[in-house]
């Protein structure tokens, strides 16, 4: 196949797509704003001091060495009709097919009181990097006896089990280092990923350090005040020593600029090719895409990248794209050496990615400690494998 392919976004989705396209023999240009990528998976461990931040950082040397052209620049606009990506330095990159994997934007217009300035006081830490380090410093500096409040948004958002892994590891930190402190989790929904496994672990490990408040019990946060460190719900005001507010999200701004985001803020796609339903020749993968039953995860972004790269190669060669099956597995740590997982298989049904019935599932609810230890080791191995696959 021949044709100019541009990939925008060098995270788990985009970097994987660029590598797969290159391996398929296509000439590909990857556009990424940052020189170093900071990975979110395992950043909850960094936040509680169980892991160095350096373990989250990856450069683009590996991709360059493998033959991918990497352009270090921020894309400022996309002209879908002229098929051009405008870069912030004023240059333009023409394409025949564009793959967008720009990740998320935090919605600073969704929760009264929570804007960018508030996030410097009440971190979201939902994009790994400075925010993770800020939350880590606040947790380390908090005097024993303080209340930590964690606010969790409604669906959809990046990494469905991520807030509950975060809750678990904060509770672990409190239990082991600040035993008179407590974490209150305020959730805007009543059900969540791996719920039974998390709740069983919380009951066993953190009965005195973690209180979970679902929507039905008044868990929806309606406003925050960083000045007084107050987190408000319709039922109560919570005074926090440390507040982590994970706000609602949408696709990164470049998606709306390209016209591929719909009114939900996310990008509708064809589940066979990941081509946008709104603008032809632009494909959207990763967190930004509406991928039906597939969760917004690094594992999903990597799997979608491979399917999308193959579809793009087929389309450029004039071959019909193959109907895919995709897999996702999400690991979470509820304590050091205690891992749990959920896995799923997905396929296109009536224009959306749906669960393959009977495939996948979660770790067993009753399991010996050795299995939890094994799953924690699997999680670490998964991280090494995927980051090697994407950035190595
Ligand atoms: P990203 O990885 O965010 O990459 C987007 C890239 O695009 C960025 O590098 C950005 O700089 C670039 N970009 C955006 N706009 C522009 C522009 N205009 N110009 C140039 N470049 C641009 N997933 C798992 O599978 N397992 C886990 O255990 C896991 N744990 C997580 C824990 C936490 C705390 C969090 C927050 C997330 C976790 N995730 C996990 C989810 C995972 O991080 C995301 O799903 C994944 O990063 C999505 O990849 P992406 O390519 O869509 O976006």
Tab-separated table of C-alpha atoms and ligand atoms in Angstrom:
chain	number	residue	atom	x	y	z
A	1	UNK	CA	0.000	0.000	0.000
A	2	UNK	CA	1.133	3.571	-0.487
A	3	UNK	CA	-0.180	6.825	0.904
A	4	UNK	CA	0.726	9.416	3.475
A	5	UNK	CA	-0.353	8.476	6.963
A	6	UNK	CA	-0.119	10.903	9.864
A	7	UNK	CA	-0.670	9.785	13.458
A	8	UNK	CA	-1.472	12.502	15.982
A	9	UNK	CA	-0.683	11.766	19.630
A	10	UNK	CA	2.244	9.651	20.798
A	11	UNK	CA	0.609	7.940	23.798
A	12	UNK	CA	-0.391	4.294	24.108
A	13	UNK	CA	-2.731	4.507	21.116
A	14	UNK	CA	-0.803	6.733	18.712
A	15	UNK	CA	2.695	5.371	19.299
A	16	UNK	CA	1.350	1.815	18.866
A	17	UNK	CA	-0.424	2.788	15.649
A	18	UNK	CA	2.686	4.477	14.224
A	19	UNK	CA	4.776	1.398	14.916
A	20	UNK	CA	2.173	-0.976	13.417
A	21	UNK	CA	1.810	1.171	10.276
A	22	UNK	CA	5.562	1.263	9.837
A	23	UNK	CA	5.690	-2.527	10.224
A	24	UNK	CA	2.991	-2.793	7.538
A	25	UNK	CA	5.372	-1.001	5.172
A	26	UNK	CA	3.696	2.399	5.177
A	27	UNK	CA	5.443	5.702	5.478
A	28	UNK	CA	4.193	7.268	8.694
A	29	UNK	CA	4.694	10.535	10.561
A	30	UNK	CA	3.913	10.714	14.267
A	31	UNK	CA	3.066	14.140	15.690
A	32	UNK	CA	3.499	14.501	19.462
A	33	UNK	CA	3.627	17.702	21.503
A	34	UNK	CA	5.815	16.423	24.354
A	35	UNK	CA	9.376	15.112	24.155
A	36	UNK	CA	8.749	12.705	27.046
A	37	UNK	CA	5.619	10.626	27.549
A	38	UNK	CA	4.477	10.064	31.140
A	39	UNK	CA	2.427	6.884	31.484
A	40	UNK	CA	-0.637	6.767	33.744
A	41	UNK	CA	-0.741	2.998	34.455
A	42	UNK	CA	1.016	2.428	37.798
A	43	UNK	CA	1.035	6.187	38.516
A	44	UNK	CA	-1.238	5.456	41.507
A	45	UNK	CA	1.748	3.608	42.987
A	46	UNK	CA	3.967	6.632	42.387
A	47	UNK	CA	1.387	8.768	44.161
A	48	UNK	CA	1.725	6.775	47.394
A	49	UNK	CA	5.516	6.480	47.239
A	50	UNK	CA	5.692	2.828	46.145
A	51	UNK	CA	7.397	3.581	42.838
A	52	UNK	CA	9.659	6.265	41.327
A	53	UNK	CA	8.264	8.667	38.729
A	54	UNK	CA	11.159	7.742	36.418
A	55	UNK	CA	9.475	4.345	35.877
A	56	UNK	CA	6.621	6.205	34.127
A	57	UNK	CA	8.694	8.158	31.605
A	58	UNK	CA	9.407	7.178	28.022
A	59	UNK	CA	11.120	8.950	25.143
A	60	UNK	CA	10.608	8.549	21.407
A	61	UNK	CA	14.132	7.336	20.553
A	62	UNK	CA	12.932	3.743	20.184
A	63	UNK	CA	10.256	4.715	17.679
A	64	UNK	CA	12.674	6.910	15.732
A	65	UNK	CA	15.276	4.132	15.658
A	66	UNK	CA	12.678	1.734	14.268
A	67	UNK	CA	12.106	4.095	11.329
A	68	UNK	CA	9.049	6.119	12.364
A	69	UNK	CA	9.319	9.834	11.556
A	70	UNK	CA	8.542	11.698	14.779
A	71	UNK	CA	7.590	15.368	14.597
A	72	UNK	CA	7.811	17.032	17.981
A	73	UNK	CA	5.114	19.687	17.684
A	74	UNK	CA	1.646	20.563	18.907
A	75	UNK	CA	-1.084	20.278	16.282
A	76	UNK	CA	-3.204	23.420	16.321
A	77	UNK	CA	-5.855	22.446	13.807
A	78	UNK	CA	-7.014	19.889	11.276
A	79	UNK	CA	-8.591	20.612	7.909
A	80	UNK	CA	-10.521	17.454	7.145
A	81	UNK	CA	-11.526	18.619	3.688
A	82	UNK	CA	-8.023	19.593	2.537
A	83	UNK	CA	-6.591	16.690	4.591
A	84	UNK	CA	-3.990	18.719	6.385
A	85	UNK	CA	-2.773	18.909	9.973
A	86	UNK	CA	-1.707	22.427	10.985
A	87	UNK	CA	1.186	22.559	13.431
A	88	UNK	CA	1.696	25.294	16.016
A	89	UNK	CA	4.868	26.467	14.233
A	90	UNK	CA	2.780	27.364	11.175
A	91	UNK	CA	3.716	24.405	8.982
A	92	UNK	CA	1.194	21.896	7.658
A	93	UNK	CA	1.338	18.132	7.200
A	94	UNK	CA	-0.757	16.674	4.370
A	95	UNK	CA	-2.240	13.191	4.779
A	96	UNK	CA	-4.276	10.598	2.929
A	97	UNK	CA	-5.326	8.999	6.223
A	98	UNK	CA	-5.014	10.503	9.701
A	99	UNK	CA	-5.122	8.506	12.942
A	100	UNK	CA	-5.976	10.581	16.012
A	101	UNK	CA	-5.136	9.320	19.493
A	102	UNK	CA	-4.994	12.571	21.455
A	103	UNK	CA	-6.322	11.268	24.769
A	104	UNK	CA	-8.567	13.267	27.086
A	105	UNK	CA	-9.216	16.782	28.299
A	106	UNK	CA	-10.386	17.381	31.863
A	107	UNK	CA	-13.613	19.328	31.875
A	108	UNK	CA	-13.006	22.428	33.924
A	109	UNK	CA	-16.537	23.642	33.138
A	110	UNK	CA	-18.395	20.699	34.643
A	111	UNK	CA	-18.079	21.038	38.408
A	112	UNK	CA	-18.709	24.442	40.045
A	113	UNK	CA	-15.486	25.679	41.672
A	114	UNK	CA	-13.243	23.210	39.859
A	115	UNK	CA	-11.110	24.999	37.261
A	116	UNK	CA	-7.439	24.814	36.336
A	117	UNK	CA	-6.417	26.954	39.325
A	118	UNK	CA	-8.427	24.719	41.685
A	119	UNK	CA	-6.593	21.671	40.290
A	120	UNK	CA	-3.361	23.141	41.665
A	121	UNK	CA	-4.896	22.909	45.154
A	122	UNK	CA	-7.121	19.844	44.692
A	123	UNK	CA	-5.226	17.744	42.126
A	124	UNK	CA	-6.967	15.430	39.679
A	125	UNK	CA	-3.765	13.511	38.889
A	126	UNK	CA	-5.670	12.023	35.941
A	127	UNK	CA	-2.879	12.948	33.540
A	128	UNK	CA	0.339	11.557	34.952
A	129	UNK	CA	3.197	13.964	35.607
A	130	UNK	CA	3.253	17.148	37.677
A	131	UNK	CA	-0.267	16.437	38.991
A	132	UNK	CA	0.761	12.980	40.246
A	133	UNK	CA	3.747	14.531	42.028
A	134	UNK	CA	1.591	17.266	43.553
A	135	UNK	CA	-0.877	14.752	45.007
A	136	UNK	CA	2.018	12.581	46.230
A	137	UNK	CA	3.545	15.569	48.064
A	138	UNK	CA	0.210	16.519	49.628
A	139	UNK	CA	-0.427	12.972	50.868
A	140	UNK	CA	3.100	12.671	52.275
A	141	UNK	CA	2.850	16.037	54.055
A	142	UNK	CA	-0.630	15.508	55.525
A	143	UNK	CA	-0.590	15.261	59.328
A	144	UNK	CA	-1.950	12.049	60.836
A	145	UNK	CA	-5.650	12.416	61.573
A	146	UNK	CA	-6.494	14.239	58.340
A	147	UNK	CA	-9.363	13.403	56.024
A	148	UNK	CA	-8.624	12.637	52.375
A	149	UNK	CA	-11.527	13.071	49.957
A	150	UNK	CA	-11.532	11.407	46.520
A	151	UNK	CA	-14.224	12.441	44.047
A	152	UNK	CA	-15.060	10.012	41.209
A	153	UNK	CA	-17.001	11.077	38.082
A	154	UNK	CA	-19.863	9.352	36.278
A	155	UNK	CA	-19.216	7.314	33.117
A	156	UNK	CA	-17.535	7.528	30.687
A	157	UNK	CA	-14.028	8.471	31.764
A	158	UNK	CA	-10.400	7.326	31.354
A	159	UNK	CA	-9.609	4.043	33.148
A	160	UNK	CA	-12.868	2.813	34.777
A	161	UNK	CA	-11.176	0.928	37.674
A	162	UNK	CA	-8.452	3.591	38.168
A	163	UNK	CA	-10.218	5.651	40.885
A	164	UNK	CA	-10.836	2.514	42.967
A	165	UNK	CA	-7.216	1.404	42.650
A	166	UNK	CA	-6.296	4.929	43.766
A	167	UNK	CA	-8.698	4.680	46.721
A	168	UNK	CA	-7.178	1.337	47.730
A	169	UNK	CA	-3.597	2.573	47.606
A	170	UNK	CA	-4.402	5.790	49.484
A	171	UNK	CA	-6.100	3.655	52.161
A	172	UNK	CA	-2.974	1.488	52.265
A	173	UNK	CA	-0.833	4.587	52.804
A	174	UNK	CA	-3.100	5.813	55.600
A	175	UNK	CA	-3.293	2.432	57.311
A	176	UNK	CA	0.480	1.964	57.294
A	177	UNK	CA	1.692	5.547	57.822
A	178	UNK	CA	-1.130	7.759	59.123
A	179	UNK	CA	-3.428	5.369	60.999
A	180	UNK	CA	-5.676	8.062	62.526
A	181	UNK	CA	-6.537	9.371	59.042
A	182	UNK	CA	-9.379	8.349	56.782
A	183	UNK	CA	-10.284	8.371	53.082
A	184	UNK	CA	-13.805	9.236	51.953
A	185	UNK	CA	-14.634	8.223	48.371
A	186	UNK	CA	-17.503	10.227	46.870
A	187	UNK	CA	-18.829	8.544	43.734
A	188	UNK	CA	-21.234	9.945	41.115
A	189	UNK	CA	-22.449	6.415	40.345
A	190	UNK	CA	-23.619	3.284	42.156
A	191	UNK	CA	-21.795	0.547	40.270
A	192	UNK	CA	-18.254	0.271	39.016
A	193	UNK	CA	-15.614	-1.991	37.492
A	194	UNK	CA	-14.486	-4.997	39.620
A	195	UNK	CA	-16.805	-3.687	42.356
A	196	UNK	CA	-17.248	-6.946	44.276
A	197	UNK	CA	-13.498	-7.557	44.301
A	198	UNK	CA	-12.690	-4.034	45.441
A	199	UNK	CA	-15.384	-4.006	48.112
A	200	UNK	CA	-14.316	-7.384	49.515
A	201	UNK	CA	-10.703	-6.204	49.663
A	202	UNK	CA	-11.670	-2.906	51.313
A	203	UNK	CA	-13.682	-4.726	53.963
A	204	UNK	CA	-10.805	-7.067	54.696
A	205	UNK	CA	-7.915	-4.601	54.476
A	206	UNK	CA	-9.191	-1.092	55.164
A	207	UNK	CA	-12.323	-1.236	57.380
A	208	UNK	CA	-11.131	1.776	59.429
A	209	UNK	CA	-9.506	3.790	56.654
A	210	UNK	CA	-11.852	3.821	53.651
A	211	UNK	CA	-15.466	4.948	53.525
A	212	UNK	CA	-17.218	4.579	50.160
A	213	UNK	CA	-20.250	6.777	49.436
A	214	UNK	CA	-22.127	5.798	46.242
A	215	UNK	CA	-24.532	8.053	44.337
A	216	UNK	CA	-27.533	6.555	46.142
A	217	UNK	CA	-26.046	7.573	49.516
A	218	UNK	CA	-25.273	11.106	48.344
A	219	UNK	CA	-21.872	10.547	46.750
A	220	UNK	CA	-22.247	12.938	43.843
A	221	UNK	CA	-20.017	15.977	44.288
A	222	UNK	CA	-21.902	19.111	43.236
A	223	UNK	CA	-19.281	21.813	43.937
A	224	UNK	CA	-15.846	22.345	45.448
A	225	UNK	CA	-14.217	25.281	47.229
A	226	UNK	CA	-10.424	25.086	47.153
A	227	UNK	CA	-10.202	28.149	49.459
A	228	UNK	CA	-11.750	26.261	52.387
A	229	UNK	CA	-10.877	22.754	51.080
A	230	UNK	CA	-14.580	21.919	51.016
A	231	UNK	CA	-16.106	19.235	48.823
A	232	UNK	CA	-19.861	19.631	48.580
A	233	UNK	CA	-22.642	17.132	47.864
A	234	UNK	CA	-26.416	17.606	48.108
A	235	UNK	CA	-26.257	15.857	51.478
A	236	UNK	CA	-23.138	17.178	53.238
A	237	UNK	CA	-20.055	19.338	53.105
A	238	UNK	CA	-16.770	17.508	53.555
A	239	UNK	CA	-13.703	19.320	54.889
A	240	UNK	CA	-10.589	17.753	53.407
A	241	UNK	CA	-6.932	17.894	54.401
A	242	UNK	CA	-6.198	16.520	50.908
A	243	UNK	CA	-8.763	16.448	48.106
A	244	UNK	CA	-8.309	14.581	44.840
A	245	UNK	CA	-11.015	15.629	42.402
A	246	UNK	CA	-11.316	13.572	39.214
A	247	UNK	CA	-13.621	15.703	37.064
A	248	UNK	CA	-15.717	14.617	34.066
A	249	UNK	CA	-13.730	14.397	30.837
A	250	UNK	CA	-13.993	14.677	27.085
A	251	UNK	CA	-11.756	13.979	24.092
A	252	UNK	CA	-8.667	16.249	23.878
A	253	UNK	CA	-9.381	19.666	22.232
A	254	UNK	CA	-7.842	18.760	18.854
A	255	UNK	CA	-10.728	16.277	18.338
A	256	UNK	CA	-13.323	19.043	18.507
A	257	UNK	CA	-11.099	21.256	16.320
A	258	UNK	CA	-11.065	18.484	13.688
A	259	UNK	CA	-14.850	18.141	13.878
A	260	UNK	CA	-14.701	14.489	14.931
A	261	UNK	CA	-16.174	14.944	18.443
A	262	UNK	CA	-19.958	14.891	18.838
A	263	UNK	CA	-22.070	16.703	21.449
A	264	UNK	CA	-20.997	14.219	24.125
A	265	UNK	CA	-17.430	15.485	23.705
A	266	UNK	CA	-16.237	12.054	22.496
A	267	UNK	CA	-15.674	10.722	18.959
A	268	UNK	CA	-18.099	8.332	17.243
A	269	UNK	CA	-16.321	5.765	15.061
A	270	UNK	CA	-16.933	2.819	12.768
A	271	UNK	CA	-16.018	-0.250	14.874
A	272	UNK	CA	-14.337	-2.099	11.997
A	273	UNK	CA	-11.939	0.631	10.832
A	274	UNK	CA	-12.148	3.206	13.649
A	275	UNK	CA	-12.861	5.794	10.931
A	276	UNK	CA	-14.731	8.812	12.259
A	277	UNK	CA	-18.492	8.819	11.674
A	278	UNK	CA	-18.239	12.587	11.189
A	279	UNK	CA	-15.172	13.283	9.022
A	280	UNK	CA	-13.927	10.832	6.358
A	281	UNK	CA	-10.260	9.727	6.287
A	282	UNK	CA	-9.783	10.551	9.969
A	283	UNK	CA	-9.617	7.560	12.322
A	284	UNK	CA	-9.939	7.944	16.106
A	285	UNK	CA	-8.584	5.446	18.643
A	286	UNK	CA	-7.851	5.317	22.368
A	287	UNK	CA	-9.574	7.301	25.090
A	288	UNK	CA	-10.961	9.908	22.665
A	289	UNK	CA	-13.056	7.348	20.739
A	290	UNK	CA	-16.529	6.053	21.579
A	291	UNK	CA	-15.565	2.380	21.497
A	292	UNK	CA	-18.834	0.875	22.787
A	293	UNK	CA	-18.234	-1.686	25.527
A	294	UNK	CA	-14.441	-1.277	25.419
A	295	UNK	CA	-13.107	0.664	28.395
A	296	UNK	CA	-10.795	3.646	28.001
A	297	UNK	CA	-7.509	1.944	28.856
A	298	UNK	CA	-3.925	1.760	27.638
A	299	UNK	CA	-4.529	-1.912	26.820
A	300	UNK	CA	-7.572	-0.975	24.674
A	301	UNK	CA	-5.730	1.898	22.972
A	302	UNK	CA	-2.894	-0.458	22.007
A	303	UNK	CA	-5.308	-3.121	20.701
A	304	UNK	CA	-7.341	-0.542	18.762
A	305	UNK	CA	-4.133	0.897	17.283
A	306	UNK	CA	-3.192	-2.449	15.757
A	307	UNK	CA	-6.678	-3.016	14.309
A	308	UNK	CA	-6.868	0.534	12.992
A	309	UNK	CA	-3.381	0.390	11.416
A	310	UNK	CA	-4.333	-2.785	9.592
A	311	UNK	CA	-7.597	-1.248	8.402
A	312	UNK	CA	-5.786	1.855	7.150
A	313	UNK	CA	-3.263	-0.314	5.276
A	314	UNK	CA	-6.172	-2.256	3.710
A	315	UNK	CA	-8.085	0.893	2.747
A	316	UNK	CA	-5.008	2.461	1.141
A	317	UNK	CA	-4.390	-0.752	-0.805
A	318	UNK	CA	-8.032	-0.956	-1.898
A	319	UNK	CA	-8.690	-4.146	0.090
A	320	UNK	CA	-11.798	-4.588	2.253
A	321	UNK	CA	-10.923	-4.270	5.962
A	322	UNK	CA	-11.226	-7.368	8.113
A	323	UNK	CA	-13.843	-7.476	10.888
A	324	UNK	CA	-11.822	-7.442	14.114
A	325	UNK	CA	-11.959	-8.980	17.575
A	326	UNK	CA	-10.331	-6.934	20.292
A	327	UNK	CA	-9.193	-7.797	23.803
A	328	UNK	CA	-8.754	-5.737	26.946
A	329	UNK	CA	-7.405	-6.601	30.378
A	330	UNK	CA	-7.259	-4.097	33.241
A	331	UNK	CA	-5.220	-4.896	36.331
A	332	UNK	CA	-5.590	-3.006	39.595
A	333	UNK	CA	-3.590	-3.151	42.794
A	334	UNK	CA	-5.582	-2.991	46.013
A	335	UNK	CA	-2.391	-3.244	48.077
A	336	UNK	CA	1.248	-3.984	47.285
A	337	UNK	CA	1.371	-7.613	46.129
A	338	UNK	CA	-2.443	-7.840	45.851
A	339	UNK	CA	-3.686	-7.610	42.249
A	340	UNK	CA	-7.102	-8.124	40.643
A	341	UNK	CA	-8.112	-8.041	36.992
A	342	UNK	CA	-10.987	-7.829	34.538
A	343	UNK	CA	-10.788	-8.995	30.937
A	344	UNK	CA	-13.116	-8.684	27.966
A	345	UNK	CA	-13.343	-9.571	24.273
A	346	UNK	CA	-15.164	-7.235	21.883
A	347	UNK	CA	-16.509	-7.349	18.328
A	348	UNK	CA	-18.634	-5.125	16.109
A	349	UNK	CA	-22.378	-5.782	16.418
A	350	UNK	CA	-24.837	-3.447	14.674
A	351	UNK	CA	-22.230	-0.729	14.296
A	352	UNK	CA	-20.865	-0.731	17.823
A	353	UNK	CA	-18.177	-2.645	19.706
A	354	UNK	CA	-20.022	-5.095	21.943
A	355	UNK	CA	-18.924	-7.725	24.457
A	356	UNK	CA	-18.397	-11.221	23.092
A	357	UNK	CA	-20.812	-13.051	25.401
A	358	UNK	CA	-19.192	-15.543	27.741
A	359	UNK	CA	-15.656	-14.342	27.050
A	360	UNK	CA	-13.559	-12.583	29.658
A	361	UNK	CA	-14.471	-12.060	33.306
A	362	UNK	CA	-12.854	-10.992	36.557
A	363	UNK	CA	-10.506	-12.603	39.066
A	364	UNK	CA	-12.399	-15.005	41.362
A	365	UNK	CA	-13.997	-13.420	44.419
A	366	UNK	CA	-12.706	-16.128	46.731
A	367	UNK	CA	-9.072	-16.727	45.984
A	368	UNK	CA	-6.000	-17.630	48.004
A	369	UNK	CA	-3.453	-14.887	48.690
A	370	UNK	CA	-1.038	-16.537	46.242
A	371	UNK	CA	-3.394	-15.805	43.331
A	372	UNK	CA	-3.574	-12.115	44.305
A	373	UNK	CA	0.230	-12.020	44.495
A	374	UNK	CA	0.451	-13.706	41.103
A	375	UNK	CA	-1.934	-11.150	39.597
A	376	UNK	CA	0.164	-8.297	40.997
A	377	UNK	CA	3.164	-9.870	39.251
A	378	UNK	CA	1.114	-10.216	36.037
A	379	UNK	CA	0.260	-6.518	36.258
A	380	UNK	CA	3.942	-5.577	36.518
A	381	UNK	CA	4.800	-7.899	33.615
A	382	UNK	CA	1.982	-6.410	31.540
A	383	UNK	CA	3.374	-2.902	32.085
A	384	UNK	CA	6.889	-3.961	31.074
A	385	UNK	CA	5.555	-5.725	27.975
A	386	UNK	CA	3.226	-2.978	26.747
A	387	UNK	CA	5.688	-0.119	27.310
A	388	UNK	CA	8.366	-2.198	25.528
A	389	UNK	CA	5.942	-2.898	22.673
A	390	UNK	CA	4.945	0.775	22.356
A	391	UNK	CA	8.108	2.766	23.174
A	392	UNK	CA	10.948	0.199	23.191
B	1	LIG	P1	-2.741	9.325	25.851
B	1	LIG	O1	-1.944	8.204	26.400
B	1	LIG	O2	-3.184	10.383	26.776
B	1	LIG	O3	-1.869	9.993	24.688
B	1	LIG	C1	-2.276	11.142	24.027
B	1	LIG	C2	-1.056	11.860	23.489
B	1	LIG	O4	-1.471	12.834	22.528
B	1	LIG	C3	-0.277	12.600	24.561
B	1	LIG	O5	1.074	12.196	24.534
B	1	LIG	C4	-0.470	14.078	24.195
B	1	LIG	O6	0.668	14.864	24.497
B	1	LIG	C5	-0.706	13.989	22.700
B	1	LIG	N1	-1.486	15.120	22.155
B	1	LIG	C6	-2.746	15.507	22.496
B	1	LIG	N2	-3.121	16.577	21.785
B	1	LIG	C7	-2.085	16.881	20.959
B	1	LIG	C8	-1.875	17.884	19.978
B	1	LIG	N3	-2.816	18.807	19.706
B	1	LIG	N4	-0.702	17.894	19.314
B	1	LIG	C9	0.277	16.976	19.588
B	1	LIG	N5	0.117	16.003	20.510
B	1	LIG	C10	-1.038	15.956	21.189
B	1	LIG	N6	-4.790	1.761	31.391
B	1	LIG	C11	-4.494	0.451	31.406
B	1	LIG	O7	-4.621	-0.237	30.382
B	1	LIG	N7	-4.045	-0.160	32.541
B	1	LIG	C12	-3.861	0.522	33.705
B	1	LIG	O8	-3.446	-0.061	34.718
B	1	LIG	C13	-4.166	1.909	33.722
B	1	LIG	N8	-4.021	2.637	34.849
B	1	LIG	C14	-4.326	3.973	34.845
B	1	LIG	C15	-4.210	4.683	36.038
B	1	LIG	C16	-4.528	6.036	36.077
B	1	LIG	C17	-4.373	6.801	37.376
B	1	LIG	C18	-4.975	6.690	34.906
B	1	LIG	C19	-5.314	8.154	34.922
B	1	LIG	C20	-5.111	5.981	33.705
B	1	LIG	C21	-4.794	4.616	33.669
B	1	LIG	N9	-4.942	3.867	32.495
B	1	LIG	C22	-4.647	2.518	32.507
B	1	LIG	C23	-5.534	4.473	31.267
B	1	LIG	C24	-4.498	4.883	30.226
B	1	LIG	O9	-3.543	5.745	30.768
B	1	LIG	C25	-5.192	5.562	29.043
B	1	LIG	O10	-6.313	4.821	28.672
B	1	LIG	C26	-4.246	5.671	27.855
B	1	LIG	O11	-3.189	6.537	28.172
B	1	LIG	C27	-4.971	6.132	26.586
B	1	LIG	O12	-4.083	6.287	25.514
B	1	LIG	P2	-4.355	7.405	24.376
B	1	LIG	O13	-3.347	7.131	23.307
B	1	LIG	O14	-5.785	7.427	24.053
B	1	LIG	O15	-4.061	8.788	25.110
